Amino acid sequence: MPNTSPRVGLFVTCLADMFRPTVAFATVKLLEQAGCTVEVPERQTCCGQPAFNSGDRKTTADIARQTIDAFDGYEYVVGPSGSCIGMLHQYPDLFISTDPYFARATELAAKSHEITSFLFDVMGLETLQEKLNQLRFDGTVTYHDSCAGLRELGVKDQPRKLLQQVEGLSINEMEEAETCCGFGGTFCVKYPEISNRMVSNKTDNISNSGANTLLGGDLGCLLNMAGKLKREGKSIEARHVVEVLAGMTDIPAIGEADYDLASQL
Amino acid sequence: MQINTPFFKERAHDAMEDKNLQRALGNLKAGFPEKRAIAVSRMPEFEELRNQGRDLKNHVMENLDLYLEQFEAKVIENGGHVHWARTSEDANKIILDICKQENAKTVTKGKSMVTEEIGLNDYLEQNGVQPVETDLGEYILQLRGDHPSHIIAPAIHLNLDDVAEAFHEHHKRPKSDDPAVLMQEAREVLRDKFVAADVGITGANFCVAETGSTIIVTNEGNGDLTQTLPKTHIVVTSIEKVVPTLEDMTLFLRLLARSATGQEFTVYNTLSSGPRREGDQDGPENFHVVLVDNGRSEMVGTELQDMLRCIRCSACMNHCPVYGAVGGHSYGWVYPGPMGSVLTPQMIGIEKGGMLPNASTFCGKCESVCPVKIPLPKLMRHWREDEFEKHLSPKAVRYGIAGWAFLAKRPVLYKTYTRMATWFMKRWAGKKGKIEKMPLAGGWTDWRDMPAPQGKTFMQSWKEQQKAGEQP
């Protein structure tokens, strides 16, 4: 059990920043409900994955240094993405062991957590249970396990355990919930046809689950799957899991009709 | 074998349009991953065996010279011969010379991916020796002039009617689509070939240093006939297959069968330890082992050394969503799937093989099922880095990354840019909440909608809130 009020730096992630600020606001809300003090470091941009996965190690290291500096001094770093937080965990590999940034990268990796695993594994369900029990979500959801969160960070049961606290919500697991949706960062534009095949398999499994809402923990995958569901004309809504957990489902789902965030603030 | 790897994208396109191929690939999941999952669930210590397998292979790679020389000495002691082949050409020449020495007209072959790698069949044929594949899958492919699309199920891209057609054409018998009839037909035809062959060529799953033995595992028994009936047995294998002891070998047999086919044990596990000895009932008079390097020794001591742990079980490709979508032939050379995406650039060069390590979402499924825990995504990234350093990445990637990096390294500028980009996309989407077509984003919008941004960036909204002294 951590401090009663740990100081948490929010890693916003570039997709939440640009496409869906609601996800970042929901993350802040959950962290605060769990008793954390949340700050948003100004000097963060992206985790560096586009460079890392394109083989540009030097740029990746530059961005890693910037991120390490930006999150200096926080007790924890938490973000709404297994993929981006997984990238933070890779930072130590970018530096030789005598580089001062190696030790700092190791420190950052150790204190960085994906939001649902942070809430469940680090803060503990009890810090949030009362708030979650007050929520109501009438619907059947299915959960896509995003690859990096699942296989790099071990995120699997945490989001489901948290969701089970929400009244009215039931989970219908889809077939192949752990199979990649075909997003893969730049993969989806480098190999669009293969990516399309993968996301088509995914949307088939989503519809066959009978759920009316798709949830996940990574916006990259969610934008991909929501975009495909939309193109196929399917009426299944897609949301980041934190939106449900923070009770922010009055906001239109991903890719749903026009919505101006400013008016809701 | 012809290298078609640079055309991966085009081949993948054709593969996804090919209904018969897609039907065949549809059998993959029930055939392999589901069976593996059951086998693994029945063995609580499987995870521990994976660790042992990884550690043991690491130990072997760190002492590779020692174990290879021990293996060589034992083979010679047993009355066999060991040949060292640095390249494919060397290996082919060595094998042909042995065949010529024996005046061989035909050679039977057990399934061996190393002989595919070195292009042995074509070489032998060009030099007047007829190779006959005896693994059923390989035999079907040979009749069709085709190549394996999978390392343990070479004909997985074919359906029953393809086989029926090939047999009807080559065996000149009435066409049947009954698998049992086809199997019997293959058996009858191959029996004569087994008996007539002057030389039998097999691969090896492992080479045991302490005894000088090689082992093949098969489910058909064809390997046994290939290596015991002819006068001469040639084992063509590669240097990383060596393991210290028979007991070590059994560790890998347990890992291999479960990871590959979900069997607890493969049906035939056949050891060869030299030529026939006095009093032996059967076995070849001459026993040769050809140890192929072909770029492997260059991997020792580098990041790619981990790849030398590979025991060729095929679990990585069986579980790979990219392989499952496009099949093995799309990869354009011998080794497909994740293991092929790491090995191929080493063997044909990153200039030709660069497409493969890029064709991965890094979903990590391959690494999670690998019996010797090879970090396949990390090794694919190694090749992407090599490609990037050599300026071989496509221009769109290089400029794209450079432009993005320029912004991402300047937080203030980045914020301005993301605000503008978000504003633009929001306007472009209009009231629909999604973008159906956008310039420069065809890779995305040709196939799926792009959900529109909500409006302002989070950083912008957050700042405004903080200024106003509100809580979210």
XYZ file of C-alpha atoms in Angstrom:
737
model
C 0.000 0.000 0.000
C 1.542 3.312 -1.077
C 1.407 6.691 0.623
C -2.036 7.902 1.423
C -1.713 10.558 -1.256
C 1.033 9.686 -3.720
C 2.109 12.329 -6.199
C 1.422 10.957 -9.670
C 2.650 12.382 -12.962
C 0.106 11.745 -15.711
C 1.550 10.421 -18.942
C -1.183 11.708 -21.210
C -0.135 9.764 -24.360
C -0.277 11.537 -27.690
C -3.439 9.807 -28.910
C -5.436 10.716 -25.801
C -4.052 14.244 -26.046
C -5.148 14.710 -29.645
C -8.062 12.368 -30.235
C -9.751 11.804 -26.945
C -8.965 14.083 -24.016
C -11.873 12.434 -22.174
C -9.593 9.444 -21.634
C -6.981 11.590 -19.920
C -9.597 13.427 -17.855
C -11.117 10.112 -16.815
C -7.672 8.869 -15.816
C -7.118 11.967 -13.671
C -10.509 11.521 -12.079
C -9.860 7.880 -11.192
C -6.424 8.642 -9.799
C -7.838 11.395 -7.634
C -10.685 9.197 -6.469
C -8.100 6.619 -5.467
C -6.378 9.260 -3.375
C -3.564 10.422 -5.622
C -2.421 13.956 -6.306
C -2.158 14.285 -10.061
C 0.045 16.622 -12.038
C 0.546 16.893 -15.777
C 4.167 17.661 -16.668
C 4.347 20.271 -19.410
C 7.388 18.899 -21.183
C 5.969 15.525 -22.207
C 5.142 14.782 -25.827
C 5.164 11.182 -27.070
C 6.765 8.048 -25.633
C 8.937 7.637 -28.728
C 7.454 4.433 -30.058
C 7.126 5.592 -33.678
C 10.899 6.099 -33.796
C 11.690 2.987 -31.761
C 9.652 0.705 -33.990
C 11.020 2.306 -37.144
C 14.572 1.501 -36.108
C 15.576 5.076 -35.256
C 17.291 4.435 -31.962
C 18.945 7.828 -31.647
C 15.691 9.768 -31.866
C 14.119 7.300 -29.457
C 16.885 7.971 -26.926
C 16.471 11.759 -27.374
C 12.769 11.478 -26.627
C 13.405 9.091 -23.755
C 15.743 11.618 -22.112
C 13.120 14.328 -22.494
C 10.452 12.100 -20.935
C 12.760 11.026 -18.098
C 13.462 14.709 -17.322
C 9.788 15.620 -17.509
C 8.796 12.972 -14.951
C 11.647 13.494 -12.539
C 10.559 13.533 -8.915
C 7.138 11.902 -9.204
C 6.380 8.942 -7.041
C 4.510 7.270 -9.889
C 3.941 7.805 -13.577
C 0.591 6.575 -14.826
C -0.911 6.574 -18.307
C -4.039 5.238 -20.029
C -2.134 2.944 -22.391
C -0.283 -0.349 -22.019
C 1.585 0.376 -25.200
C 3.034 3.755 -24.183
C 3.765 2.674 -20.633
C 5.352 -0.476 -22.051
C 7.595 1.814 -24.093
C 8.666 3.628 -20.919
C 9.655 0.233 -19.577
C 11.978 -0.223 -22.572
C 13.917 2.990 -21.911
C 16.763 1.359 -19.935
C 17.692 -0.648 -23.045
C 18.398 2.581 -24.893
C 21.323 3.602 -22.697
C 24.628 1.994 -21.823
C 24.906 1.213 -18.139
C 27.438 3.986 -17.448
C 25.171 6.682 -18.905
C 23.507 8.600 -16.030
C 20.248 8.253 -17.940
C 20.431 4.486 -17.617
C 19.827 4.608 -13.870
C 17.161 7.259 -14.302
C 15.463 5.246 -17.040
C 15.462 2.212 -14.788
C 13.902 4.285 -12.054
C 11.243 5.634 -14.410
C 10.433 2.151 -15.678
C 9.981 0.895 -12.123
C 7.514 3.627 -11.209
C 5.484 3.666 -14.459
C 2.131 1.921 -14.578
C -0.763 1.424 -16.920
C -3.878 2.925 -15.319
C -5.958 -0.175 -14.598
C -3.002 -2.112 -13.209
C -1.993 0.922 -11.152
C -5.462 1.215 -9.645
C -5.829 -2.489 -8.988
C -2.293 -3.695 -8.233
C -0.698 -0.615 -6.672
C -3.469 1.438 -5.063
C -5.728 -1.549 -4.416
C -9.381 -2.049 -5.230
C -10.479 -0.829 -1.791
C -9.358 2.726 -2.562
C -11.873 2.905 -5.359
C -14.518 0.339 -4.575
C -17.036 2.707 -3.053
C -16.921 5.061 -6.047
C -17.174 2.210 -8.514
C -20.114 0.668 -6.695
C -22.031 3.923 -7.085
C -21.742 3.703 -10.871
C -24.320 2.247 -13.153
C -23.742 1.110 -16.735
C -26.548 -0.772 -18.343
C -24.950 -2.754 -21.061
C -22.960 -5.731 -22.169
C -19.333 -5.045 -22.868
C -16.579 -7.064 -24.458
C -12.936 -6.389 -23.680
C -10.059 -6.358 -26.152
C -6.720 -7.164 -24.546
C -4.210 -4.895 -26.219
C -0.942 -6.646 -26.951
C 1.618 -4.534 -25.117
C -0.482 -4.207 -21.968
C -1.225 -7.916 -21.955
C 2.145 -9.374 -22.843
C 4.604 -6.720 -21.666
C 2.808 -5.520 -18.534
C 0.531 -8.409 -17.585
C -2.701 -6.441 -17.831
C -5.539 -8.927 -18.107
C -7.680 -9.346 -15.005
C -7.274 -5.818 -13.597
C -9.648 -3.981 -15.938
C -12.178 -6.809 -15.678
C -12.045 -6.845 -11.875
C -12.624 -3.100 -11.818
C -15.466 -3.335 -14.319
C -17.175 -6.020 -12.243
C -17.730 -3.418 -9.549
C -19.974 -1.396 -11.855
C -23.642 -2.128 -11.393
C -25.601 -3.231 -14.456
C -22.499 -4.020 -16.463
C -21.923 -7.512 -17.780
C -18.910 -8.801 -19.696
C -19.235 -11.108 -22.705
C -15.784 -12.285 -23.671
C -15.167 -12.379 -27.397
C -13.258 -15.148 -29.186
C -9.573 -14.361 -29.544
C -9.706 -11.386 -27.190
C -5.922 -11.591 -26.952
C -5.272 -11.528 -30.697
C -3.794 -8.359 -32.142
C -6.298 -5.995 -33.786
C -3.821 -5.082 -36.536
C -3.119 -1.529 -35.419
C 0.569 -1.923 -34.598
C 1.431 1.778 -34.744
C 2.903 2.484 -38.171
C 2.081 -1.097 -39.256
C -1.500 -0.125 -40.050
C -0.372 2.360 -42.680
C 2.709 0.461 -43.863
C 0.767 -2.766 -44.440
C -2.813 -1.490 -44.612
C -4.227 -4.518 -46.357
C -2.897 -7.008 -43.804
C -3.911 -4.691 -41.004
C -7.381 -4.543 -42.503
C -7.635 -8.307 -42.546
C -6.662 -8.446 -38.892
C -9.100 -5.758 -37.801
C -11.862 -7.398 -39.843
C -11.313 -10.637 -37.941
C -11.452 -8.606 -34.769
C -14.710 -6.829 -35.567
C -16.266 -10.195 -36.495
C -15.327 -11.516 -33.079
C -16.611 -8.350 -31.433
C -20.020 -8.613 -33.083
C -20.236 -12.340 -32.428
C -19.762 -11.690 -28.726
C -23.191 -10.056 -28.634
C -21.873 -7.112 -26.647
C -23.072 -3.618 -27.425
C -19.934 -1.893 -26.175
C -16.311 -2.606 -26.933
C -13.856 -1.633 -24.226
C -10.095 -1.591 -24.233
C -7.145 0.055 -22.599
C -5.312 1.507 -25.588
C -6.547 4.263 -27.838
C -4.502 3.126 -30.834
C -6.310 -0.180 -30.946
C -9.636 1.434 -30.091
C -9.381 3.986 -32.912
C -8.580 1.127 -35.277
C -11.436 -1.112 -34.132
C -13.937 1.732 -33.766
C -13.000 2.994 -37.230
C -13.588 -0.456 -38.691
C -16.878 -0.951 -36.831
C -18.022 2.415 -38.195
C -16.969 1.583 -41.737
C -18.860 -1.705 -41.504
C -21.911 0.162 -40.273
C -22.044 -1.730 -37.011
C -23.720 -0.036 -34.098
C -21.352 -1.292 -31.395
C -19.862 1.565 -29.402
C -16.183 1.716 -28.533
C -14.758 3.303 -25.414
C -11.632 3.349 -23.344
C -12.194 1.388 -20.135
C -11.455 4.434 -17.956
C -14.476 6.250 -19.371
C -16.739 3.603 -17.880
C -14.807 3.397 -14.611
C -14.887 7.173 -14.197
C -18.581 7.362 -15.046
C -18.007 9.499 -18.115
C -20.148 7.564 -20.559
C -22.527 10.437 -21.223
C -19.883 11.640 -23.645
C -20.308 10.236 -27.192
C -18.315 7.058 -27.862
C -15.232 6.941 -30.096
C -16.094 8.061 -33.617
C -19.659 8.950 -32.665
C -21.387 12.123 -33.842
C -20.130 15.622 -33.353
C -19.221 16.679 -29.944
C -17.447 19.721 -28.647
C -15.463 19.012 -25.541
C -15.191 22.655 -24.562
C -18.923 22.924 -23.961
C -18.784 20.099 -21.422
C -16.056 21.600 -19.324
C 15.505 -21.116 -54.295
C 14.332 -17.959 -55.930
C 14.109 -14.986 -53.615
C 10.764 -13.200 -53.806
C 10.969 -11.494 -50.456
C 11.087 -7.928 -51.850
C 7.591 -8.581 -53.253
C 6.124 -9.460 -49.877
C 3.350 -6.866 -50.131
C 2.237 -7.937 -53.594
C 2.366 -11.593 -52.652
C 0.443 -10.915 -49.454
C -2.199 -9.123 -51.506
C -2.559 -12.091 -53.846
C -2.643 -14.481 -50.910
C -5.473 -12.609 -49.244
C -7.443 -12.653 -52.503
C -6.862 -16.382 -52.985
C -9.973 -18.096 -51.661
C -8.507 -21.607 -51.748
C -5.462 -20.512 -49.820
C -7.610 -18.720 -47.268
C -9.688 -21.862 -46.871
C -6.517 -23.885 -46.243
C -5.177 -21.324 -43.780
C -8.471 -21.501 -41.946
C -7.450 -24.983 -40.737
C -4.334 -23.664 -39.077
C -5.832 -22.592 -35.785
C -7.588 -25.845 -34.954
C -4.595 -27.765 -36.244
C -1.900 -26.161 -34.152
C -2.596 -23.452 -31.539
C -5.573 -25.206 -29.984
C -3.714 -28.500 -29.717
C -0.668 -26.784 -28.302
C -2.777 -25.036 -25.684
C -4.223 -28.342 -24.514
C -0.808 -30.029 -24.379
C 0.672 -27.116 -22.436
C -2.227 -27.028 -20.000
C -1.573 -30.686 -19.218
C 2.003 -29.983 -18.254
C 2.329 -27.682 -15.237
C 6.102 -27.533 -15.547
C 6.033 -26.382 -19.170
C 7.069 -22.835 -18.298
C 10.012 -24.174 -16.315
C 11.015 -26.357 -19.267
C 11.000 -23.274 -21.486
C 13.418 -21.575 -19.129
C 15.627 -24.642 -19.095
C 15.523 -24.861 -22.870
C 16.492 -21.212 -23.194
C 19.339 -21.501 -20.709
C 20.688 -24.694 -22.172
C 20.692 -23.305 -25.695
C 22.423 -20.171 -24.447
C 25.070 -22.338 -22.861
C 25.537 -24.245 -26.104
C 25.861 -21.061 -28.156
C 28.509 -19.780 -25.779
C 30.451 -23.011 -26.228
C 29.419 -23.830 -29.757
C 32.917 -24.639 -31.038
C 33.523 -27.029 -28.174
C 30.304 -28.999 -28.668
C 30.642 -29.113 -32.437
C 34.139 -30.500 -32.207
C 33.040 -33.032 -29.627
C 30.207 -34.043 -31.943
C 32.587 -34.338 -34.886
C 35.037 -36.485 -32.929
C 32.236 -38.834 -31.856
C 30.830 -39.212 -35.357
C 34.284 -40.112 -36.641
C 34.773 -42.522 -33.759
C 31.509 -44.188 -34.751
C 32.827 -44.617 -38.301
C 31.029 -41.672 -39.897
C 32.263 -38.587 -41.732
C 31.695 -34.922 -40.894
C 31.803 -32.193 -43.528
C 31.851 -28.500 -42.707
C 30.055 -26.244 -45.165
C 30.443 -22.516 -44.773
C 27.977 -21.653 -47.540
C 25.050 -23.206 -49.397
C 27.287 -23.748 -52.408
C 29.842 -25.596 -50.298
C 27.110 -27.789 -48.822
C 25.578 -28.626 -52.195
C 28.953 -29.482 -53.655
C 29.839 -31.758 -50.732
C 26.518 -33.592 -51.039
C 26.811 -33.969 -54.811
C 30.343 -35.311 -54.479
C 29.143 -37.984 -52.079
C 26.298 -38.885 -54.454
C 28.745 -39.126 -57.359
C 31.084 -41.270 -55.306
C 28.177 -43.669 -54.812
C 27.110 -43.415 -58.452
C 23.731 -42.359 -57.187
C 20.887 -41.972 -59.677
C 18.159 -41.284 -57.198
C 18.218 -40.114 -53.618
C 15.328 -40.248 -51.198
C 14.869 -37.343 -48.853
C 13.270 -36.887 -45.477
C 11.864 -33.452 -44.753
C 14.652 -30.976 -44.179
C 14.354 -27.203 -44.167
C 18.126 -26.840 -44.328
C 18.098 -28.569 -47.731
C 15.419 -26.080 -48.800
C 17.633 -23.286 -47.504
C 20.611 -24.418 -49.557
C 18.476 -25.232 -52.620
C 19.653 -28.838 -52.738
C 16.920 -30.351 -54.919
C 17.495 -28.003 -57.836
C 21.241 -28.441 -57.550
C 21.065 -32.226 -57.573
C 18.661 -32.281 -60.497
C 20.855 -29.937 -62.504
C 23.711 -32.353 -61.889
C 21.941 -35.519 -62.905
C 20.806 -36.849 -59.543
C 17.070 -37.229 -58.981
C 15.905 -36.313 -55.464
C 12.652 -37.844 -54.253
C 10.883 -36.240 -51.317
C 9.329 -38.855 -49.023
C 7.550 -36.693 -46.451
C 3.976 -36.710 -47.716
C 3.688 -32.927 -47.719
C 7.029 -32.461 -49.409
C 6.210 -35.201 -51.904
C 3.000 -33.438 -52.898
C 4.913 -30.194 -53.298
C 7.564 -31.836 -55.413
C 4.905 -33.227 -57.765
C 3.456 -29.737 -58.079
C 6.805 -27.977 -58.482
C 5.929 -26.105 -55.336
C 7.787 -25.149 -52.151
C 6.958 -25.436 -48.441
C 4.892 -22.638 -46.957
C 5.407 -23.815 -43.393
C 8.402 -25.373 -41.677
C 6.665 -28.455 -40.249
C 3.532 -28.675 -42.382
C 5.025 -27.847 -45.775
C 1.804 -28.265 -47.768
C -0.485 -26.444 -45.349
C -1.425 -23.995 -48.117
C -3.083 -26.794 -50.096
C -6.516 -28.358 -49.851
C -7.486 -31.973 -50.395
C -8.585 -31.363 -53.989
C -5.153 -29.919 -54.834
C -3.592 -33.158 -53.630
C -6.128 -35.307 -55.477
C -5.397 -33.386 -58.665
C -1.615 -33.697 -58.323
C -1.788 -37.445 -57.638
C -4.177 -38.041 -60.503
C -1.875 -36.206 -62.891
C 1.372 -37.867 -61.804
C 0.313 -41.334 -60.672
C -2.003 -41.906 -63.636
C -4.599 -43.561 -61.461
C -8.289 -42.834 -61.084
C -8.874 -39.607 -59.222
C -9.939 -39.975 -55.619
C -10.665 -37.421 -52.955
C -10.603 -39.923 -50.116
C -7.600 -39.097 -47.888
C -7.116 -42.783 -47.008
C -6.960 -43.763 -50.674
C -4.548 -40.945 -51.460
C -2.360 -41.929 -48.545
C -2.237 -45.538 -49.689
C -1.422 -44.405 -53.193
C 1.497 -42.300 -51.949
C 2.713 -45.214 -49.861
C 2.727 -47.579 -52.805
C 4.496 -45.173 -55.097
C 7.067 -44.222 -52.478
C 7.844 -47.826 -51.462
C 9.551 -48.431 -54.799
C 11.495 -45.204 -54.497
C 12.745 -46.120 -51.038
C 14.045 -49.430 -52.293
C 15.615 -48.017 -55.432
C 17.434 -45.099 -53.805
C 21.220 -45.154 -53.675
C 21.490 -42.420 -51.068
C 19.120 -41.228 -48.359
C 19.249 -37.633 -47.197
C 17.634 -36.449 -43.973
C 17.923 -33.405 -41.809
C 18.437 -33.525 -38.074
C 16.411 -31.965 -35.321
C 19.321 -32.270 -32.938
C 22.917 -33.432 -32.981
C 24.092 -35.008 -29.741
C 27.693 -34.155 -28.887
C 28.284 -36.877 -26.287
C 27.305 -39.728 -28.615
C 27.800 -38.323 -32.108
C 24.149 -39.106 -32.851
C 21.660 -37.177 -34.900
C 17.925 -37.457 -34.401
C 14.948 -36.841 -36.641
C 11.390 -36.635 -35.388
C 8.575 -37.416 -37.815
C 4.977 -38.523 -37.741
C 5.133 -40.606 -40.890
C 8.112 -42.890 -40.474
C 9.371 -41.915 -43.904
C 12.599 -40.700 -42.363
C 13.391 -44.162 -41.032
C 13.120 -45.756 -44.452
C 15.078 -42.895 -45.999
C 18.004 -43.390 -43.697
C 18.112 -47.147 -43.210
C 17.451 -48.604 -46.672
C 20.017 -46.897 -48.945
C 23.672 -47.734 -48.803
C 24.595 -44.216 -47.823
C 22.931 -41.849 -45.376
C 23.713 -38.142 -45.508
C 22.501 -35.946 -42.667
C 22.288 -32.328 -43.753
C 21.914 -30.052 -40.801
C 23.089 -26.756 -39.381
C 25.578 -25.933 -36.685
C 23.161 -24.599 -34.066
C 21.409 -27.975 -33.757
C 24.043 -29.436 -31.466
C 23.114 -30.275 -27.862
C 25.507 -31.623 -25.225
C 23.886 -34.889 -24.100
C 21.081 -37.329 -24.837
C 19.332 -36.124 -21.717
C 19.488 -32.538 -22.985
C 18.006 -33.768 -26.234
C 15.011 -35.199 -24.417
C 14.301 -31.802 -22.881
C 14.010 -30.362 -26.365
C 11.929 -33.289 -27.627
C 9.397 -32.545 -24.911
C 9.344 -28.869 -25.793
C 9.319 -29.468 -29.535
C 6.397 -31.898 -29.793
C 4.120 -29.833 -27.583
C 5.019 -26.524 -29.201
C 4.744 -27.842 -32.728
C 1.752 -30.139 -32.950
C 0.489 -30.343 -29.389
C 1.679 -33.947 -29.180
C 3.295 -35.167 -26.010
C 5.793 -36.991 -28.115
C 6.296 -37.138 -31.845
C 5.439 -40.531 -33.332
C 8.883 -41.469 -34.645
C 12.036 -40.320 -32.865
C 14.880 -41.871 -34.787
C 18.507 -41.663 -33.750
C 21.368 -42.258 -36.154
C 24.747 -43.012 -34.666
C 27.054 -43.833 -37.515
C 27.074 -46.580 -40.149
C 25.935 -50.148 -39.630
C 28.106 -52.003 -37.155
C 28.921 -55.671 -37.200
C 25.860 -57.578 -36.102
C 23.453 -54.697 -36.867
C 20.347 -55.885 -38.698
C 20.079 -52.804 -40.843
C 21.488 -49.352 -41.398
C 23.616 -47.665 -44.063
C 27.154 -48.632 -44.926
C 28.232 -45.005 -45.077
C 27.231 -42.218 -42.764
C 27.926 -38.554 -43.477
C 26.985 -35.412 -41.606
C 27.109 -32.095 -43.435
C 27.158 -29.196 -40.981
C 25.935 -26.058 -42.683
C 26.881 -22.622 -41.405
C 25.377 -20.261 -43.978
C 25.630 -17.106 -41.882
C 24.904 -18.668 -38.514
C 28.370 -18.318 -37.015
C 28.211 -14.598 -37.772
C 25.228 -14.380 -35.433
C 27.198 -15.744 -32.490
C 28.204 -12.959 -30.154
C 25.679 -10.516 -31.597
C 22.144 -9.603 -30.593
C 20.987 -12.181 -33.141
C 22.599 -15.031 -31.193
C 19.266 -15.544 -29.433
C 17.829 -16.665 -32.770
C 20.202 -19.634 -32.812
C 18.154 -21.121 -29.971
C 15.353 -21.819 -32.463
C 14.323 -25.495 -32.592
C 12.070 -25.027 -35.667
C 8.828 -25.943 -33.927
C 6.724 -23.422 -35.918
C 4.754 -22.216 -32.883
C 5.621 -18.602 -33.750
C 4.072 -18.782 -37.203
C 1.137 -20.897 -36.039
C 0.170 -18.137 -33.635
C 1.124 -15.168 -35.806
C -1.843 -13.127 -37.039
C 0.183 -11.877 -40.006
C 1.191 -15.397 -41.065
C -2.399 -16.505 -40.531
C -3.606 -13.808 -42.911
C -1.064 -14.138 -45.705
C 0.393 -17.661 -45.470
C 3.989 -18.733 -45.802
C 4.607 -18.157 -49.504
C 4.072 -14.434 -49.133
C 7.349 -14.253 -47.249
C 9.079 -15.089 -50.494
C 11.812 -17.435 -49.354
C 12.364 -20.538 -47.224
C 11.507 -19.494 -43.679
C 8.181 -17.740 -43.082
C 6.520 -16.182 -40.052
C 8.283 -14.459 -37.188
C 11.301 -16.805 -37.112
C 11.667 -16.318 -40.863
C 11.432 -12.560 -40.478
C 14.511 -12.707 -38.265
C 16.498 -15.383 -40.143
C 15.809 -14.330 -43.717
C 17.593 -10.945 -43.605
C 20.631 -12.723 -42.145
C 20.699 -15.233 -44.982
C 19.692 -13.200 -48.024
C 20.730 -9.749 -46.784
C 18.685 -6.938 -45.278
C 18.550 -5.209 -48.677
C 16.333 -8.000 -49.987
C 14.834 -9.201 -46.715
C 13.897 -5.873 -45.128
C 10.174 -6.214 -45.843
C 9.828 -9.103 -43.402
C 10.955 -7.662 -40.047
C 8.746 -4.683 -40.820
C 5.668 -6.826 -41.400
C 4.883 -7.228 -37.721
C 2.708 -5.355 -35.270
C 5.086 -6.438 -32.495
C 2.079 -8.015 -30.834
C 4.461 -10.351 -29.030
C 2.375 -13.495 -29.412
C 5.294 -15.310 -31.052
C 7.638 -14.650 -28.176
C 4.981 -15.735 -25.697
C 4.702 -19.216 -27.273
C 8.345 -19.750 -28.241
C 9.615 -22.874 -26.439
C 13.065 -21.335 -26.006
C 11.846 -17.782 -25.358
C 13.450 -16.070 -28.329
C 12.659 -12.345 -28.161
C 11.424 -12.325 -31.751
C 9.990 -8.772 -31.772
C 13.245 -7.441 -30.370
C 15.196 -9.223 -33.089
C 12.871 -7.904 -35.793
C 13.517 -4.463 -34.351
C 17.250 -5.192 -34.623
C 16.781 -5.508 -38.387
C 14.700 -2.352 -38.577
C 17.555 -0.535 -36.842
C 20.060 -2.043 -39.228
C 17.906 -0.939 -42.134
C 17.495 2.550 -40.724
C 21.230 2.946 -40.081
C 21.992 1.859 -43.637
C 19.426 4.329 -45.007
C 17.427 1.506 -46.550
C 14.062 2.368 -44.989
C 11.532 3.764 -47.462
C 11.682 7.544 -47.891
C 8.154 7.990 -46.561
C 9.221 6.333 -43.311
C 12.448 8.308 -43.000
C 10.902 11.694 -43.714
C 7.844 10.895 -41.676
C 9.909 9.973 -38.628
C 12.225 12.954 -39.099
C 9.321 15.406 -39.286
C 7.546 13.860 -36.347
C 10.792 13.712 -34.305
C 11.503 17.401 -34.977
C 8.208 18.230 -33.264
C 8.278 15.556 -30.577
C 11.635 16.826 -29.351
C 10.280 20.382 -28.948
C 7.404 20.284 -26.434
C 6.270 23.875 -26.982
C 6.205 23.587 -30.752
C 4.650 20.132 -30.418
C 1.736 21.543 -28.446
C 1.084 24.182 -31.076
C 1.261 21.632 -33.850
C -1.021 19.113 -32.144
C -3.574 21.856 -31.500
C -3.543 22.782 -35.174
C -3.671 19.204 -36.392
C -6.510 18.400 -34.012
C -8.401 21.508 -35.076
C -7.928 20.608 -38.724
C -9.088 17.003 -38.342
C -12.065 18.074 -36.304
C -13.111 20.540 -39.033
C -12.459 17.991 -41.752
C -14.729 15.488 -40.026
C -17.527 18.056 -39.749
C -20.427 16.880 -37.655
C -20.054 13.196 -38.336
C -17.535 12.437 -35.620
C -15.489 10.428 -38.095
C -13.373 10.966 -41.161
C -14.100 8.832 -44.184
C -11.376 10.136 -46.424
C -8.398 12.338 -45.731
C -5.387 13.368 -47.825
C -2.163 11.525 -46.901
C -4.133 9.154 -44.694
C -5.269 6.713 -47.389
C -3.469 3.857 -45.643
C -6.019 4.310 -42.887
C -9.147 5.696 -44.519
C -9.181 3.347 -47.509
C -10.102 0.585 -45.097
C -11.682 2.106 -42.020
C -13.025 5.386 -40.747
C -10.827 7.638 -38.689
C -12.621 8.628 -35.504
C -12.458 12.414 -35.285
C -10.715 14.167 -32.414
C -13.055 15.526 -29.777
C -11.971 19.129 -30.222
C -9.218 20.706 -28.215
C -6.152 18.771 -27.158
C -6.033 17.545 -23.601
C -3.024 19.737 -22.839
C -4.940 22.796 -24.012
C -8.078 21.953 -22.032
C -6.085 21.027 -18.952
C -4.220 24.307 -19.016
C -7.408 26.260 -19.394
C -8.913 24.418 -16.466
C -5.888 24.963 -14.282
C -6.000 28.667 -15.100
C -9.650 28.875 -14.277
C -8.853 27.077 -11.030
C -11.379 24.362 -11.752
C -11.167 20.676 -11.126
C -11.900 18.317 -14.002
